[in-house]
Short mmCIF file of C-alpha atoms in Angstrom, two decimals:
data_model
loop_
_atom_site.label_atom_id
_atom_site.label_comp_id
_atom_site.label_asym_id
_atom_site.label_seq_id
_atom_site.Cartn_x
_atom_site.Cartn_y
_atom_site.Cartn_z
CA MET A 1 58.37 10.07 17.17
CA MET A 2 59.75 10.43 13.75
CA ARG A 3 57.34 11.61 11.22
CA THR A 4 57.61 10.03 7.75
CA LEU A 5 56.03 10.79 4.54
CA ARG A 6 53.64 8.14 3.16
CA LEU A 7 52.91 9.05 -0.47
CA ASN A 8 55.61 8.55 -3.01
CA GLU A 9 54.98 11.95 -4.68
CA PHE A 10 55.83 13.72 -1.46
CA LYS A 11 58.91 11.50 -0.83
CA VAL A 12 60.22 12.43 -4.14
CA LEU A 13 59.52 16.18 -3.58
CA TYR A 14 61.33 16.04 -0.22
CA LYS A 15 64.27 14.34 -1.76
CA ALA A 16 64.44 16.89 -4.68
CA TRP A 17 64.09 19.84 -2.22
CA LYS A 18 66.26 18.55 0.62
CA THR A 19 69.24 20.80 1.44
CA LYS A 20 72.18 20.14 3.66
CA ILE A 21 71.02 22.45 6.30
CA PRO A 22 69.12 20.41 8.97
CA TRP A 23 66.70 22.94 10.33
CA ILE A 24 65.47 23.88 6.92
CA ASP A 25 65.05 20.17 5.99
CA HIS A 26 63.07 19.76 9.22
CA ILE A 27 60.73 22.71 8.37
CA LEU A 28 60.37 21.26 4.76
CA LEU A 29 59.57 17.92 6.20
CA GLY A 30 57.02 19.29 8.52
CA LEU A 31 55.35 21.32 5.87
CA LEU A 32 55.15 18.44 3.32
CA TYR A 33 53.88 16.06 6.16
CA TRP A 34 51.12 18.65 6.99
CA ILE A 35 50.17 19.12 3.29
CA GLU A 36 50.14 15.27 2.81
CA GLU A 37 47.87 14.66 5.81
CA LYS A 38 45.37 17.31 4.43
CA LEU A 39 45.54 15.67 1.09
CA ILE A 40 45.01 12.22 2.35
CA ASP A 41 42.04 13.27 4.67
CA ASN A 42 40.39 15.12 1.70
CA ARG A 43 40.88 11.93 -0.61
CA ILE A 44 39.30 9.72 2.01
CA LYS A 45 36.41 12.11 2.54
CA VAL A 46 35.74 12.23 -1.17
CA GLU A 47 35.96 8.50 -1.67
CA VAL A 48 33.69 7.73 1.19
CA ASP A 49 31.10 10.32 0.09
CA GLU A 50 31.10 8.78 -3.44
CA ALA A 51 30.78 5.30 -2.13
CA ILE A 52 27.88 6.26 0.04
CA LYS A 53 26.24 7.93 -2.96
CA GLU A 54 26.81 4.95 -5.14
CA TYR A 55 25.53 2.63 -2.47
CA GLU A 56 22.33 4.71 -1.96
CA THR A 57 21.65 4.68 -5.81
CA LEU A 58 22.16 1.01 -6.27
CA HIS A 59 20.36 -0.15 -3.06
CA GLU A 60 17.49 2.18 -3.03
CA VAL A 61 15.07 1.27 -0.46
CA PRO A 62 11.84 3.30 -0.21
CA MET A 63 11.46 4.76 3.15
CA PRO A 64 7.98 4.35 4.59
CA ASP A 65 5.99 7.49 4.73
CA MET A 66 5.64 8.97 8.20
CA VAL A 67 2.08 8.55 9.16
CA SER A 68 0.55 10.46 12.03
CA PRO A 69 -1.18 8.22 14.79
CA VAL A 70 -4.84 8.28 15.27
CA TYR A 71 -5.95 9.97 18.48
CA HIS A 72 -9.19 8.94 20.03
CA GLU A 73 -10.63 10.12 23.39
CA SER A 74 -13.76 8.77 24.81
CA PRO A 75 -15.54 9.27 28.22
CA SER A 76 -14.54 6.83 31.00
CA ASP A 77 -16.88 4.64 33.08
CA THR A 78 -14.50 4.53 35.98
CA SER A 79 -14.60 6.37 39.24
CA THR A 80 -11.67 8.63 38.37
CA ARG A 81 -13.75 10.22 35.56
CA LEU A 82 -10.72 10.70 33.46
CA PRO A 83 -11.37 10.40 29.66
CA GLU A 84 -9.79 7.23 28.00
CA MET A 85 -7.22 8.38 25.41
CA ARG A 86 -5.80 6.17 22.67
CA LEU A 87 -3.06 6.47 20.07
CA THR A 88 -3.17 4.00 17.30
CA ALA A 89 -1.65 3.45 14.05
CA PRO A 90 -4.08 4.38 11.17
CA TRP A 91 -4.02 0.85 9.84
CA TYR A 92 -5.02 -0.70 13.13
CA ILE A 93 -8.69 -1.71 13.20
CA ASP A 94 -10.21 -1.69 16.78
CA THR A 95 -12.47 -4.67 17.10
CA SER A 96 -13.17 -4.41 20.72
CA ASN A 97 -15.59 -1.49 20.29
CA ASP A 98 -17.41 -3.29 17.48
CA LYS A 99 -18.15 -6.31 19.78
CA GLU A 100 -19.43 -4.05 22.53
CA GLY A 101 -21.45 -2.01 20.09
CA SER A 102 -23.14 -5.21 18.65
CA SER A 103 -23.95 -6.55 22.17
CA ARG A 104 -25.51 -3.28 23.30
CA SER A 105 -27.70 -3.14 20.20
CA SER A 106 -29.01 -6.69 20.91
#
């Protein structure tokens, strides 16, 4: 597999520094290829990071606050005698207990 330079700046450098000795030219090509890869990777990383920051500033969506669930434990009327435990969202209104409570008081 023949490695070739992709950026014109590195192609011009290689042509300017090229000698007539094949092994030196091969080492020079390898060095320029390695530097070019690092440069391209760095440019891509910087561009992607900047695009992500720009996107986040333009499309700023407020994240909902993390709310802890409401923990409720009540004695059980079953034969296992294990308490009934409930985890509910704080905005959930339990209407089943209200109906039972109003029928008991009547």
